[in-house]
Every structure is written in structure tokens, then in C-alpha cells.
């Protein structure tokens, strides 16, 4: 983990270690698929723009045909094999995506303000009392955003966009670059 933001930033931004992740591209609205997911992971499919956490796993809703499984454990290879075996006969694509994404942690009372500068989402419509997970844009790039709380947000970008994202977050987290909501 290393700091992205400079001293005096209104939000602390850090690049964190990759989070073990598996992408599940499948029809998760299908009852048979939902039952298999629950059997394998012990987790129901999350609602739109949400995340369900169970033990060391988090299942995130990405779209109507994609879920993202995050693991705090080290057994991603074992999980990957188990999931692929269960979904072998079902139209699906199951891939480990740990190494293709860079992860940033935004911490501080103004973390949402930092995102407001580049994310076209109305955060007032999100239930920030529980974890939210969604795909959006940050500036001109696609990001996944995990809102753990108003003060703690994790975003991921394709690793090829890591340097661009570092520079964007660094510039936008500087004191004096805050959005003035009092106007």
C-alpha cells in the first residue's frame, strides 16, 4: 500500500494490494444459476448496485449478466475450479481477474466529495448506510466502486489505467480543489 495523495489532501488516497477477484459472466437471474451460486458460495445473488458479504467472500452485482466475487482469503484457485466445475454445462464465463485491476482506497470525511468530481452518479439516491457496489465512470474511464461507508470507498480500474487514475486522484484530492456546495 502506498499513498497517492499529497500531504494536506482533503481525502487520503492509497493504492492497495490487489484484491483476489473472480468475474462470473452468466445469467444470474436464472433460478438454476442462482441456486448453484448459493450452493457453492453460501451467498444469494445481490440486488442491483449492492454487495453481499459472507465470511471471507463478497459477491458484487456488476450488471444483469455479471457478478464479481471478491475474496479476503487465499483460496481463489480452489474457488475458481469449484465454480467452473459447477457451471461447466451452463452458458457462462468464469475468470480470475485479480491481476488485471488496480485498487484504490479513499478515506476521509470528504471521500464522496472526491468522487462527485468525476462520477456521474447521484449519491443522494444511494443507500450509504449499507455497502453499495456499482460500475460507473471516473472522468473518462470505467471503474468499479465499493462504498463501504461515507468515509471509506474502494475503487478499481484496469491496471493499464493505474497511472492515469493515480494522477487524477492526486490532483482532485488536493486542498482547494474541493467542490463548493455552498454556492
Short mmCIF file of N, CA and C in Angstrom, two decimals:
data_model
loop_
_atom_site.label_atom_id
_atom_site.label_comp_id
_atom_site.label_asym_id
_atom_site.label_seq_id
_atom_site.Cartn_x
_atom_site.Cartn_y
_atom_site.Cartn_z
N UNK A 1 0.85 -1.17 0.00
CA UNK A 1 0.00 0.00 0.00
C UNK A 1 0.89 1.23 0.00
N UNK A 2 0.62 2.18 -0.89
CA UNK A 2 1.34 3.43 -0.84
C UNK A 2 0.39 4.59 -1.09
N UNK A 3 0.76 5.73 -0.54
CA UNK A 3 -0.07 6.93 -0.63
C UNK A 3 -0.04 7.48 -2.05
N UNK A 4 -1.20 7.90 -2.52
CA UNK A 4 -1.32 8.57 -3.80
C UNK A 4 -1.43 10.07 -3.56
N UNK A 5 -2.24 10.44 -2.57
CA UNK A 5 -2.47 11.86 -2.29
C UNK A 5 -1.28 12.47 -1.56
N UNK A 6 -1.10 13.76 -1.73
CA UNK A 6 -0.01 14.50 -1.08
C UNK A 6 -0.42 14.92 0.33
N UNK A 7 0.55 15.38 1.09
CA UNK A 7 0.30 15.96 2.41
C UNK A 7 -0.69 17.11 2.24
N UNK A 8 -1.66 17.19 3.09
CA UNK A 8 -2.63 18.28 3.03
C UNK A 8 -3.82 18.00 2.13
N UNK A 9 -3.97 16.77 1.66
CA UNK A 9 -5.12 16.44 0.83
C UNK A 9 -6.37 16.40 1.70
N UNK A 10 -7.52 16.72 1.10
CA UNK A 10 -8.76 16.69 1.90
C UNK A 10 -9.33 15.28 2.01
N UNK A 11 -8.78 14.33 1.23
CA UNK A 11 -9.11 12.91 1.32
C UNK A 11 -7.80 12.15 1.17
N UNK A 12 -7.59 11.15 2.00
CA UNK A 12 -6.39 10.33 1.88
C UNK A 12 -6.64 9.23 0.85
N UNK A 13 -5.78 9.15 -0.15
CA UNK A 13 -5.92 8.17 -1.22
C UNK A 13 -4.69 7.27 -1.23
N UNK A 14 -4.92 5.95 -1.25
CA UNK A 14 -3.83 4.98 -1.27
C UNK A 14 -4.09 3.93 -2.34
N UNK A 15 -3.00 3.46 -2.94
CA UNK A 15 -3.06 2.31 -3.83
C UNK A 15 -2.88 1.09 -2.94
N UNK A 16 -3.80 0.14 -2.99
CA UNK A 16 -3.74 -1.02 -2.11
C UNK A 16 -3.41 -2.28 -2.91
N UNK A 17 -3.03 -3.31 -2.19
CA UNK A 17 -2.72 -4.60 -2.82
C UNK A 17 -3.92 -5.10 -3.60
N UNK A 18 -3.67 -5.85 -4.67
CA UNK A 18 -4.80 -6.40 -5.43
C UNK A 18 -5.71 -7.24 -4.54
N UNK A 19 -6.98 -7.15 -4.80
CA UNK A 19 -7.97 -7.95 -4.08
C UNK A 19 -8.28 -9.17 -4.94
N UNK A 20 -8.09 -10.38 -4.40
CA UNK A 20 -8.41 -11.57 -5.18
C UNK A 20 -9.86 -11.51 -5.68
N UNK A 21 -10.04 -11.67 -7.01
CA UNK A 21 -11.36 -11.49 -7.60
C UNK A 21 -11.62 -12.49 -8.73
N UNK A 22 -12.87 -12.89 -8.85
CA UNK A 22 -13.33 -13.78 -9.93
C UNK A 22 -14.54 -13.13 -10.58
N UNK A 23 -14.49 -13.01 -11.89
CA UNK A 23 -15.63 -12.48 -12.66
C UNK A 23 -16.51 -13.65 -13.07
N UNK A 24 -17.82 -13.49 -12.84
CA UNK A 24 -18.80 -14.51 -13.21
C UNK A 24 -19.76 -13.89 -14.23
N UNK A 25 -19.57 -14.21 -15.50
CA UNK A 25 -20.47 -13.72 -16.54
C UNK A 25 -21.44 -14.84 -16.85
N UNK A 26 -22.69 -14.63 -16.42
CA UNK A 26 -23.73 -15.65 -16.56
C UNK A 26 -25.09 -15.02 -16.32
N UNK A 27 -26.12 -15.76 -16.60
CA UNK A 27 -27.48 -15.26 -16.39
C UNK A 27 -27.86 -15.50 -14.93
N UNK A 28 -27.46 -14.59 -14.05
CA UNK A 28 -27.70 -14.80 -12.63
C UNK A 28 -29.15 -14.52 -12.22
N UNK A 29 -29.99 -14.18 -13.19
CA UNK A 29 -31.42 -14.04 -12.90
C UNK A 29 -32.13 -15.39 -13.04
N UNK A 30 -31.47 -16.35 -13.65
CA UNK A 30 -31.98 -17.70 -13.82
C UNK A 30 -31.97 -18.42 -12.47
N UNK A 31 -33.09 -19.02 -12.09
CA UNK A 31 -33.21 -19.66 -10.78
C UNK A 31 -32.21 -20.80 -10.60
N UNK A 32 -31.96 -21.58 -11.65
CA UNK A 32 -30.99 -22.67 -11.57
C UNK A 32 -29.59 -22.13 -11.26
N UNK A 33 -29.22 -21.05 -11.92
CA UNK A 33 -27.92 -20.42 -11.70
C UNK A 33 -27.83 -19.85 -10.29
N UNK A 34 -28.89 -19.18 -9.86
CA UNK A 34 -28.92 -18.60 -8.50
C UNK A 34 -28.74 -19.69 -7.43
N UNK A 35 -29.41 -20.82 -7.64
CA UNK A 35 -29.30 -21.92 -6.68
C UNK A 35 -27.89 -22.49 -6.65
N UNK A 36 -27.25 -22.59 -7.82
CA UNK A 36 -25.87 -23.09 -7.87
C UNK A 36 -24.93 -22.12 -7.15
N UNK A 37 -25.13 -20.83 -7.33
CA UNK A 37 -24.29 -19.83 -6.66
C UNK A 37 -24.44 -19.97 -5.14
N UNK A 38 -25.67 -20.11 -4.70
CA UNK A 38 -25.90 -20.24 -3.26
C UNK A 38 -25.28 -21.53 -2.73
N UNK A 39 -25.36 -22.61 -3.51
CA UNK A 39 -24.78 -23.89 -3.10
C UNK A 39 -23.25 -23.79 -2.98
N UNK A 40 -22.62 -23.17 -3.95
CA UNK A 40 -21.16 -23.09 -3.98
C UNK A 40 -20.62 -22.11 -2.93
N UNK A 41 -21.23 -20.92 -2.87
CA UNK A 41 -20.67 -19.83 -2.07
C UNK A 41 -21.38 -19.60 -0.73
N UNK A 42 -22.60 -20.09 -0.61
CA UNK A 42 -23.38 -19.82 0.59
C UNK A 42 -23.94 -18.41 0.60
N UNK A 43 -24.00 -17.78 -0.59
CA UNK A 43 -24.44 -16.39 -0.72
C UNK A 43 -25.52 -16.30 -1.78
N UNK A 44 -26.55 -15.51 -1.50
CA UNK A 44 -27.55 -15.21 -2.52
C UNK A 44 -26.98 -14.20 -3.50
N UNK A 45 -27.58 -14.11 -4.67
CA UNK A 45 -27.18 -13.09 -5.64
C UNK A 45 -27.60 -11.73 -5.08
N UNK A 46 -26.70 -10.76 -5.06
CA UNK A 46 -27.05 -9.44 -4.52
C UNK A 46 -28.02 -8.68 -5.41
N UNK A 47 -28.71 -7.73 -4.81
CA UNK A 47 -29.61 -6.85 -5.57
C UNK A 47 -28.78 -5.88 -6.40
N UNK A 48 -29.45 -5.18 -7.28
CA UNK A 48 -28.80 -4.19 -8.15
C UNK A 48 -28.00 -3.20 -7.31
N UNK A 49 -26.78 -2.90 -7.74
CA UNK A 49 -25.86 -1.96 -7.10
C UNK A 49 -25.60 -2.27 -5.63
N UNK A 50 -25.49 -3.57 -5.33
CA UNK A 50 -25.20 -3.91 -3.94
C UNK A 50 -24.18 -5.04 -3.86
N UNK A 51 -23.86 -5.40 -2.64
CA UNK A 51 -22.87 -6.41 -2.35
C UNK A 51 -23.37 -7.22 -1.16
N UNK A 52 -23.10 -8.51 -1.18
CA UNK A 52 -23.43 -9.37 -0.05
C UNK A 52 -22.13 -10.00 0.43
N UNK A 53 -21.88 -9.87 1.72
CA UNK A 53 -20.66 -10.41 2.33
C UNK A 53 -21.03 -11.62 3.19
N UNK A 54 -20.25 -12.68 3.05
CA UNK A 54 -20.44 -13.89 3.85
C UNK A 54 -19.06 -14.45 4.16
N UNK A 55 -18.74 -14.50 5.42
CA UNK A 55 -17.42 -14.93 5.89
C UNK A 55 -16.34 -14.12 5.20
N UNK A 56 -15.47 -14.74 4.42
CA UNK A 56 -14.37 -14.02 3.76
C UNK A 56 -14.65 -13.71 2.29
N UNK A 57 -15.91 -13.89 1.86
CA UNK A 57 -16.29 -13.64 0.48
C UNK A 57 -17.26 -12.47 0.37
N UNK A 58 -17.16 -11.74 -0.71
CA UNK A 58 -18.12 -10.68 -1.03
C UNK A 58 -18.56 -10.88 -2.47
N UNK A 59 -19.86 -10.94 -2.70
CA UNK A 59 -20.40 -11.09 -4.04
C UNK A 59 -21.02 -9.76 -4.44
N UNK A 60 -20.55 -9.22 -5.56
CA UNK A 60 -20.94 -7.89 -6.00
C UNK A 60 -21.74 -7.95 -7.29
N UNK A 61 -22.82 -7.18 -7.35
CA UNK A 61 -23.62 -7.06 -8.57
C UNK A 61 -22.91 -6.07 -9.50
N UNK A 62 -22.61 -6.51 -10.72
CA UNK A 62 -21.98 -5.63 -11.71
C UNK A 62 -23.02 -5.23 -12.76
N UNK A 63 -23.74 -6.22 -13.28
CA UNK A 63 -24.78 -5.96 -14.30
C UNK A 63 -25.73 -7.14 -14.30
N UNK A 64 -26.70 -7.11 -15.21
CA UNK A 64 -27.68 -8.19 -15.28
C UNK A 64 -27.07 -9.53 -15.68
N UNK A 65 -25.85 -9.50 -16.22
CA UNK A 65 -25.22 -10.75 -16.61
C UNK A 65 -23.80 -10.91 -16.06
N UNK A 66 -23.48 -10.15 -15.01
CA UNK A 66 -22.13 -10.27 -14.43
C UNK A 66 -22.14 -10.01 -12.93
N UNK A 67 -21.39 -10.85 -12.23
CA UNK A 67 -21.14 -10.70 -10.80
C UNK A 67 -19.63 -10.68 -10.60
N UNK A 68 -19.18 -10.09 -9.52
CA UNK A 68 -17.77 -10.09 -9.18
C UNK A 68 -17.64 -10.66 -7.77
N UNK A 69 -16.84 -11.69 -7.64
CA UNK A 69 -16.60 -12.34 -6.35
C UNK A 69 -15.26 -11.88 -5.82
N UNK A 70 -15.26 -11.24 -4.66
CA UNK A 70 -14.04 -10.79 -4.00
C UNK A 70 -13.77 -11.70 -2.83
N UNK A 71 -12.50 -12.02 -2.61
CA UNK A 71 -12.13 -12.93 -1.53
C UNK A 71 -11.06 -12.31 -0.65
N UNK A 72 -11.25 -12.40 0.65
CA UNK A 72 -10.23 -11.96 1.60
C UNK A 72 -9.28 -13.11 1.90
N UNK A 73 -9.63 -14.31 1.43
CA UNK A 73 -8.80 -15.49 1.65
C UNK A 73 -7.83 -15.69 0.50
N UNK A 74 -7.06 -16.75 0.59
CA UNK A 74 -6.04 -17.04 -0.42
C UNK A 74 -6.47 -18.15 -1.38
N UNK A 75 -7.65 -18.73 -1.19
CA UNK A 75 -8.04 -19.93 -1.94
C UNK A 75 -8.77 -19.63 -3.24
N UNK A 76 -8.38 -18.60 -3.96
CA UNK A 76 -9.06 -18.22 -5.19
C UNK A 76 -8.97 -19.32 -6.23
N UNK A 77 -7.84 -20.00 -6.34
CA UNK A 77 -7.69 -21.08 -7.31
C UNK A 77 -8.68 -22.21 -7.04
N UNK A 78 -8.83 -22.56 -5.77
CA UNK A 78 -9.76 -23.62 -5.38
C UNK A 78 -11.19 -23.21 -5.71
N UNK A 79 -11.54 -21.96 -5.37
CA UNK A 79 -12.88 -21.44 -5.68
C UNK A 79 -13.12 -21.42 -7.18
N UNK A 80 -12.16 -20.97 -7.94
CA UNK A 80 -12.28 -20.89 -9.39
C UNK A 80 -12.58 -22.26 -9.98
N UNK A 81 -11.84 -23.28 -9.57
CA UNK A 81 -12.06 -24.65 -10.06
C UNK A 81 -13.46 -25.15 -9.70
N UNK A 82 -13.85 -24.88 -8.46
CA UNK A 82 -15.16 -25.34 -7.98
C UNK A 82 -16.30 -24.67 -8.77
N UNK A 83 -16.18 -23.37 -9.00
CA UNK A 83 -17.22 -22.64 -9.72
C UNK A 83 -17.27 -23.10 -11.17
N UNK A 84 -16.10 -23.22 -11.81
CA UNK A 84 -16.07 -23.67 -13.22
C UNK A 84 -16.68 -25.05 -13.36
N UNK A 85 -16.40 -25.94 -12.41
CA UNK A 85 -16.96 -27.30 -12.46
C UNK A 85 -18.48 -27.26 -12.39
N UNK A 86 -19.03 -26.45 -11.49
CA UNK A 86 -20.48 -26.34 -11.33
C UNK A 86 -21.17 -25.72 -12.55
N UNK A 87 -20.48 -24.78 -13.21
CA UNK A 87 -21.10 -24.07 -14.33
C UNK A 87 -20.62 -24.58 -15.69
N UNK A 88 -19.96 -25.73 -15.72
CA UNK A 88 -19.43 -26.29 -16.96
C UNK A 88 -20.52 -26.45 -18.03
N UNK A 89 -21.68 -26.94 -17.64
CA UNK A 89 -22.75 -27.22 -18.61
C UNK A 89 -23.69 -26.03 -18.83
N UNK A 90 -23.41 -24.91 -18.18
CA UNK A 90 -24.26 -23.71 -18.31
C UNK A 90 -23.48 -22.64 -19.06
N UNK A 91 -24.17 -21.93 -19.95
CA UNK A 91 -23.53 -20.85 -20.71
C UNK A 91 -23.00 -19.81 -19.73
N UNK A 92 -21.67 -19.76 -19.59
CA UNK A 92 -21.05 -18.85 -18.62
C UNK A 92 -19.58 -18.65 -18.96
N UNK A 93 -19.01 -17.61 -18.36
CA UNK A 93 -17.58 -17.36 -18.44
C UNK A 93 -17.13 -17.01 -17.02
N UNK A 94 -16.23 -17.81 -16.49
CA UNK A 94 -15.74 -17.63 -15.12
C UNK A 94 -14.22 -17.47 -15.20
N UNK A 95 -13.72 -16.28 -14.82
CA UNK A 95 -12.30 -15.98 -14.94
C UNK A 95 -11.78 -15.28 -13.70
N UNK A 96 -10.55 -15.62 -13.33
CA UNK A 96 -9.89 -14.86 -12.26
C UNK A 96 -9.43 -13.54 -12.86
N UNK A 97 -9.73 -12.43 -12.18
CA UNK A 97 -9.39 -11.09 -12.69
C UNK A 97 -8.55 -10.30 -11.70
N UNK A 98 -7.96 -10.98 -10.75
CA UNK A 98 -7.17 -10.32 -9.71
C UNK A 98 -6.09 -9.42 -10.29
N UNK A 99 -5.32 -9.92 -11.22
CA UNK A 99 -4.15 -9.20 -11.72
C UNK A 99 -4.45 -8.14 -12.77
N UNK A 100 -5.68 -8.06 -13.24
CA UNK A 100 -5.95 -7.06 -14.29
C UNK A 100 -6.49 -5.75 -13.75
N UNK A 101 -6.67 -5.66 -12.43
CA UNK A 101 -7.23 -4.46 -11.84
C UNK A 101 -6.31 -3.87 -10.79
N UNK A 102 -6.32 -2.55 -10.68
CA UNK A 102 -5.63 -1.82 -9.61
C UNK A 102 -6.71 -1.30 -8.66
N UNK A 103 -6.42 -1.29 -7.36
CA UNK A 103 -7.39 -0.93 -6.35
C UNK A 103 -6.91 0.28 -5.55
N UNK A 104 -7.81 1.25 -5.35
CA UNK A 104 -7.50 2.47 -4.61
C UNK A 104 -8.46 2.59 -3.44
N UNK A 105 -7.93 3.02 -2.30
CA UNK A 105 -8.72 3.26 -1.10
C UNK A 105 -8.81 4.77 -0.88
N UNK A 106 -10.03 5.28 -0.77
CA UNK A 106 -10.28 6.69 -0.47
C UNK A 106 -10.82 6.74 0.95
N UNK A 107 -10.14 7.47 1.84
CA UNK A 107 -10.56 7.56 3.23
C UNK A 107 -10.63 9.00 3.68
N UNK A 108 -11.66 9.31 4.41
CA UNK A 108 -11.82 10.64 4.98
C UNK A 108 -13.27 11.10 4.88
N UNK A 109 -13.57 12.13 5.65
CA UNK A 109 -14.94 12.65 5.71
C UNK A 109 -15.45 13.14 4.36
N UNK A 110 -14.56 13.46 3.46
CA UNK A 110 -14.96 14.04 2.17
C UNK A 110 -14.75 13.06 1.00
N UNK A 111 -14.69 11.77 1.27
CA UNK A 111 -14.44 10.77 0.22
C UNK A 111 -15.50 10.85 -0.89
N UNK A 112 -16.76 11.02 -0.51
CA UNK A 112 -17.83 11.14 -1.51
C UNK A 112 -17.62 12.39 -2.35
N UNK A 113 -17.17 13.49 -1.73
CA UNK A 113 -16.92 14.73 -2.47
C UNK A 113 -15.89 14.52 -3.57
N UNK A 114 -14.87 13.72 -3.29
CA UNK A 114 -13.86 13.43 -4.31
C UNK A 114 -14.49 12.72 -5.50
N UNK A 115 -15.34 11.73 -5.23
CA UNK A 115 -15.99 11.01 -6.32
C UNK A 115 -16.95 11.90 -7.11
N UNK A 116 -17.58 12.85 -6.44
CA UNK A 116 -18.52 13.74 -7.13
C UNK A 116 -17.87 14.52 -8.27
N UNK A 117 -16.56 14.67 -8.21
CA UNK A 117 -15.85 15.41 -9.25
C UNK A 117 -15.81 14.68 -10.59
N UNK A 118 -15.93 13.35 -10.55
CA UNK A 118 -15.77 12.62 -11.80
C UNK A 118 -16.72 11.47 -12.03
N UNK A 119 -17.62 11.20 -11.08
CA UNK A 119 -18.53 10.08 -11.22
C UNK A 119 -19.95 10.60 -11.46
N UNK A 120 -20.56 10.23 -12.58
CA UNK A 120 -21.91 10.74 -12.91
C UNK A 120 -23.03 9.96 -12.21
N UNK A 121 -22.97 9.89 -10.90
CA UNK A 121 -23.98 9.18 -10.10
C UNK A 121 -24.53 10.16 -9.08
N UNK A 122 -25.83 10.08 -8.84
CA UNK A 122 -26.45 10.89 -7.80
C UNK A 122 -26.32 10.12 -6.49
N UNK A 123 -25.32 10.46 -5.70
CA UNK A 123 -25.06 9.73 -4.46
C UNK A 123 -26.18 9.90 -3.44
N UNK A 124 -27.00 10.91 -3.59
CA UNK A 124 -28.11 11.08 -2.65
C UNK A 124 -29.15 9.97 -2.82
N UNK A 125 -29.14 9.29 -3.97
CA UNK A 125 -30.09 8.20 -4.21
C UNK A 125 -29.56 6.84 -3.77
N UNK A 126 -28.28 6.78 -3.38
CA UNK A 126 -27.71 5.52 -2.90
C UNK A 126 -27.94 5.37 -1.41
N UNK A 127 -28.20 4.14 -0.98
CA UNK A 127 -28.31 3.86 0.45
C UNK A 127 -26.90 3.66 0.99
N UNK A 128 -26.33 4.71 1.55
CA UNK A 128 -24.96 4.64 2.04
C UNK A 128 -24.87 4.08 3.46
N UNK A 129 -26.03 3.67 4.02
CA UNK A 129 -26.00 3.04 5.34
C UNK A 129 -25.57 1.58 5.22
N UNK A 130 -25.68 1.02 4.01
CA UNK A 130 -25.18 -0.33 3.77
C UNK A 130 -24.21 -0.25 2.60
N UNK A 131 -23.47 -1.31 2.39
CA UNK A 131 -22.48 -1.31 1.32
C UNK A 131 -23.15 -1.24 -0.05
N UNK A 132 -22.60 -0.42 -0.92
CA UNK A 132 -23.05 -0.31 -2.30
C UNK A 132 -21.90 -0.67 -3.22
N UNK A 133 -22.22 -1.29 -4.33
CA UNK A 133 -21.19 -1.63 -5.32
C UNK A 133 -21.78 -1.38 -6.69
N UNK A 134 -21.07 -0.63 -7.52
CA UNK A 134 -21.57 -0.36 -8.85
C UNK A 134 -20.44 -0.03 -9.80
N UNK A 135 -20.74 -0.15 -11.08
CA UNK A 135 -19.80 0.21 -12.14
C UNK A 135 -20.22 1.56 -12.67
N UNK A 136 -19.24 2.42 -12.91
CA UNK A 136 -19.52 3.76 -13.42
C UNK A 136 -18.30 4.27 -14.17
N UNK A 137 -18.21 5.58 -14.29
CA UNK A 137 -17.04 6.23 -14.87
C UNK A 137 -16.44 7.15 -13.82
N UNK A 138 -15.13 7.29 -13.91
CA UNK A 138 -14.41 8.29 -13.11
C UNK A 138 -13.66 9.10 -14.15
N UNK A 139 -14.11 10.32 -14.38
CA UNK A 139 -13.56 11.07 -15.50
C UNK A 139 -13.97 10.36 -16.78
N UNK A 140 -13.00 9.88 -17.52
CA UNK A 140 -13.28 9.21 -18.79
C UNK A 140 -13.05 7.71 -18.77
N UNK A 141 -12.83 7.13 -17.57
CA UNK A 141 -12.52 5.71 -17.52
C UNK A 141 -13.56 4.94 -16.72
N UNK A 142 -13.69 3.65 -17.04
CA UNK A 142 -14.64 2.77 -16.35
C UNK A 142 -14.02 2.35 -15.02
N UNK A 143 -14.82 2.41 -13.95
CA UNK A 143 -14.38 2.00 -12.62
C UNK A 143 -15.45 1.16 -11.94
N UNK A 144 -15.01 0.33 -11.00
CA UNK A 144 -15.92 -0.33 -10.08
C UNK A 144 -15.77 0.41 -8.76
N UNK A 145 -16.87 0.69 -8.11
CA UNK A 145 -16.85 1.47 -6.87
C UNK A 145 -17.55 0.69 -5.76
N UNK A 146 -16.83 0.47 -4.67
CA UNK A 146 -17.38 -0.18 -3.48
C UNK A 146 -17.44 0.87 -2.39
N UNK A 147 -18.65 1.28 -2.03
CA UNK A 147 -18.84 2.26 -0.97
C UNK A 147 -19.06 1.48 0.32
N UNK A 148 -18.03 1.41 1.15
CA UNK A 148 -18.15 0.72 2.44
C UNK A 148 -18.83 1.61 3.46
N UNK A 149 -18.56 2.91 3.38
CA UNK A 149 -19.19 3.91 4.23
C UNK A 149 -18.93 5.26 3.58
N UNK A 150 -19.50 6.32 4.14
CA UNK A 150 -19.26 7.66 3.60
C UNK A 150 -17.78 8.04 3.67
N UNK A 151 -17.05 7.45 4.61
CA UNK A 151 -15.64 7.80 4.82
C UNK A 151 -14.66 6.79 4.23
N UNK A 152 -15.16 5.70 3.68
CA UNK A 152 -14.26 4.64 3.17
C UNK A 152 -14.83 4.07 1.87
N UNK A 153 -14.11 4.33 0.77
CA UNK A 153 -14.55 3.90 -0.55
C UNK A 153 -13.37 3.22 -1.25
N UNK A 154 -13.66 2.11 -1.90
CA UNK A 154 -12.63 1.40 -2.67
C UNK A 154 -13.04 1.44 -4.14
N UNK A 155 -12.12 1.83 -5.00
CA UNK A 155 -12.40 1.82 -6.43
C UNK A 155 -11.37 0.94 -7.13
N UNK A 156 -11.79 0.34 -8.24
CA UNK A 156 -10.84 -0.44 -9.04
C UNK A 156 -10.92 0.00 -10.49
N UNK A 157 -9.77 -0.03 -11.14
CA UNK A 157 -9.65 0.31 -12.55
C UNK A 157 -8.79 -0.75 -13.22
N UNK A 158 -8.86 -0.81 -14.53
CA UNK A 158 -7.95 -1.70 -15.25
C UNK A 158 -6.52 -1.29 -14.94
N UNK A 159 -5.65 -2.27 -14.76
CA UNK A 159 -4.27 -1.98 -14.38
C UNK A 159 -3.59 -1.05 -15.40
N UNK A 160 -3.97 -1.13 -16.66
CA UNK A 160 -3.37 -0.26 -17.68
C UNK A 160 -3.72 1.21 -17.44
N UNK A 161 -4.73 1.48 -16.63
CA UNK A 161 -5.15 2.85 -16.33
C UNK A 161 -4.73 3.30 -14.92
N UNK A 162 -3.89 2.53 -14.28
CA UNK A 162 -3.46 2.83 -12.91
C UNK A 162 -2.78 4.19 -12.81
N UNK A 163 -1.84 4.50 -13.68
CA UNK A 163 -1.10 5.77 -13.58
C UNK A 163 -2.03 6.96 -13.84
N UNK A 164 -2.90 6.85 -14.84
CA UNK A 164 -3.86 7.92 -15.10
C UNK A 164 -4.73 8.16 -13.86
N UNK A 165 -5.22 7.07 -13.26
CA UNK A 165 -6.08 7.18 -12.08
C UNK A 165 -5.32 7.78 -10.91
N UNK A 166 -4.07 7.37 -10.72
CA UNK A 166 -3.23 7.95 -9.65
C UNK A 166 -3.16 9.46 -9.81
N UNK A 167 -2.85 9.91 -11.02
CA UNK A 167 -2.71 11.34 -11.26
C UNK A 167 -4.04 12.07 -11.08
N UNK A 168 -5.14 11.50 -11.55
CA UNK A 168 -6.46 12.11 -11.42
C UNK A 168 -6.81 12.26 -9.94
N UNK A 169 -6.65 11.19 -9.17
CA UNK A 169 -6.97 11.21 -7.74
C UNK A 169 -6.06 12.17 -6.98
N UNK A 170 -4.80 12.21 -7.35
CA UNK A 170 -3.84 13.09 -6.68
C UNK A 170 -4.23 14.56 -6.88
N UNK A 171 -4.52 14.94 -8.12
CA UNK A 171 -4.91 16.33 -8.41
C UNK A 171 -6.24 16.70 -7.75
N UNK A 172 -7.18 15.79 -7.80
CA UNK A 172 -8.52 16.11 -7.30
C UNK A 172 -8.65 16.02 -5.79
N UNK A 173 -7.64 15.44 -5.10
CA UNK A 173 -7.72 15.35 -3.64
C UNK A 173 -6.94 16.48 -2.96
N UNK A 174 -6.34 17.37 -3.74
CA UNK A 174 -5.57 18.48 -3.15
C UNK A 174 -6.50 19.47 -2.45
N UNK A 175 -5.99 20.01 -1.36
CA UNK A 175 -6.73 21.09 -0.66
C UNK A 175 -6.98 22.22 -1.66
N UNK A 176 -8.16 22.76 -1.63
CA UNK A 176 -8.50 23.85 -2.54
C UNK A 176 -9.19 23.38 -3.81
N UNK A 177 -9.17 22.06 -4.04
CA UNK A 177 -9.84 21.55 -5.24
C UNK A 177 -11.22 20.98 -4.92
N UNK A 178 -11.65 21.16 -3.65
CA UNK A 178 -12.96 20.64 -3.25
C UNK A 178 -14.06 21.35 -4.03
N UNK A 179 -15.16 20.67 -4.20
CA UNK A 179 -16.34 21.26 -4.82
C UNK A 179 -17.00 22.15 -3.78
N UNK A 180 -17.37 23.36 -4.16
CA UNK A 180 -18.01 24.29 -3.24
C UNK A 180 -19.53 24.12 -3.36
N UNK A 181 -20.12 23.46 -2.36
CA UNK A 181 -21.55 23.20 -2.40
C UNK A 181 -22.38 24.34 -1.81
N UNK A 182 -21.72 25.38 -1.34
CA UNK A 182 -22.44 26.49 -0.71
C UNK A 182 -22.90 27.55 -1.72
N UNK A 183 -22.52 27.43 -2.97
CA UNK A 183 -22.90 28.44 -3.98
C UNK A 183 -24.34 28.36 -4.36
#
